[in-house]
């Protein structure tokens, strides 16, 4: 399983969030930096191929949640939906929120 950290410290808007996702998760150049494109990349078999799954540890997310709570909820929904898509496969996707007291459905923390 490939383990990556998605560090969101200092992220306060969607554009910065998408840029961090693109860099940290090594998305292809065609990544459109919107919610649909995030889901498409997270569920793309070519992105997942040969890695035995992904564990994405999201840290420093609290500032983004405070600055843009609706965007953060959307990001969590996309992560949850993508993880669900891979759940019963040989290449699971897990999202772990670090520093969280109570796990969000579909994630661990």
Coordinates of C-alpha atoms in Angstrom, one line a residue:
X1 CA 0.0 0.0 0.0
X2 CA 1.3 3.5 -0.9
X3 CA 1.1 5.9 2.1
X4 CA 1.1 9.6 1.3
X5 CA 0.6 12.7 3.4
X6 CA -1.7 15.4 2.2
X7 CA -0.5 18.4 4.3
X8 CA -3.1 21.1 4.3
X9 CA -1.5 23.6 6.8
X10 CA -2.1 27.1 5.4
X11 CA -4.8 26.0 3.0
X12 CA -7.8 28.3 3.2
X13 CA -9.5 27.9 -0.2
X14 CA -10.5 25.4 -2.8
X15 CA -7.7 26.5 -5.3
X16 CA -5.0 25.8 -2.7
X17 CA -6.6 22.6 -1.6
X18 CA -6.7 21.3 -5.2
X19 CA -3.1 22.4 -5.8
X20 CA -2.0 20.4 -2.7
X21 CA -4.0 17.4 -3.9
X22 CA -2.4 17.5 -7.3
X23 CA 1.2 17.7 -5.9
X24 CA 0.8 15.3 -3.0
X25 CA -1.2 12.7 -4.8
X26 CA 0.8 12.9 -8.1
X27 CA -2.3 13.5 -10.2
X28 CA -1.8 13.7 -14.0
X29 CA -1.5 17.0 -15.8
X30 CA -5.1 16.8 -17.0
X31 CA -6.4 17.2 -13.4
X32 CA -9.0 20.0 -13.7
X33 CA -8.8 21.2 -10.1
X34 CA -12.5 20.9 -9.4
X35 CA -14.5 18.4 -7.3
X36 CA -15.5 16.2 -10.2
X37 CA -11.9 16.0 -11.4
X38 CA -10.8 15.2 -7.8
X39 CA -13.2 12.3 -7.8
X40 CA -12.2 11.2 -11.3
X41 CA -8.5 11.1 -10.3
X42 CA -9.1 9.3 -7.0
X43 CA -11.1 6.6 -8.9
X44 CA -9.0 6.4 -12.0
X45 CA -7.6 2.8 -12.3
X46 CA -4.5 4.1 -14.0
X47 CA -3.7 6.3 -11.0
X48 CA -4.3 3.3 -8.6
X49 CA -2.6 0.7 -10.7
X50 CA 0.2 -1.3 -9.3
X51 CA 0.2 0.4 -6.0
X52 CA -1.7 -2.1 -3.9
X53 CA -4.0 0.7 -2.7
X54 CA -3.5 4.1 -1.1
X55 CA -3.5 5.4 2.5
X56 CA -3.9 9.2 2.3
X57 CA -3.1 10.8 5.7
X58 CA -4.6 14.3 5.7
X59 CA -2.9 16.6 8.2
X60 CA -3.3 20.3 8.9
X61 CA -6.9 20.2 7.7
X62 CA -8.4 22.1 10.6
X63 CA -7.5 25.6 9.1
X64 CA -9.3 24.7 5.9
X65 CA -12.3 23.4 7.7
X66 CA -12.5 26.7 9.7
X67 CA -11.9 29.0 6.7
X68 CA -14.2 27.2 4.3
X69 CA -16.4 24.7 6.1
X70 CA -18.7 24.0 3.1
X71 CA -15.8 23.3 0.8
X72 CA -14.3 21.1 3.5
X73 CA -17.5 19.1 3.8
X74 CA -17.5 18.7 0.0
X75 CA -13.9 17.5 0.1
X76 CA -14.8 14.9 2.7
X77 CA -17.8 13.8 0.6
X78 CA -15.5 13.3 -2.4
X79 CA -12.9 11.4 -0.3
X80 CA -15.7 9.2 1.2
X81 CA -17.3 8.4 -2.2
X82 CA -13.9 7.6 -3.8
X83 CA -12.9 5.3 -0.9
X84 CA -16.3 3.6 -1.2
X85 CA -15.6 2.9 -4.9
X86 CA -12.4 1.1 -4.0
X87 CA -13.6 -0.6 -0.8
X88 CA -14.0 -4.2 -2.0
X89 CA -11.1 -4.3 -4.4
X90 CA -7.5 -5.4 -4.2
X91 CA -6.5 -1.7 -4.3
X92 CA -8.4 0.0 -1.5
X93 CA -8.3 3.8 -0.9
X94 CA -8.3 4.9 2.8
X95 CA -8.4 8.4 4.0
X96 CA -7.1 9.2 7.5
X97 CA -7.6 12.5 9.1
X98 CA -4.8 13.1 11.6
X99 CA -5.6 15.1 14.8
X100 CA -9.3 14.3 14.7
X101 CA -11.2 13.3 17.9
X102 CA -14.1 11.7 16.0
X103 CA -13.7 9.9 12.6
X104 CA -15.8 11.2 9.7
X105 CA -17.9 8.5 8.1
X106 CA -15.9 6.6 5.4
X107 CA -12.6 7.8 6.8
X108 CA -10.5 7.0 9.8
X109 CA -8.8 9.3 12.2

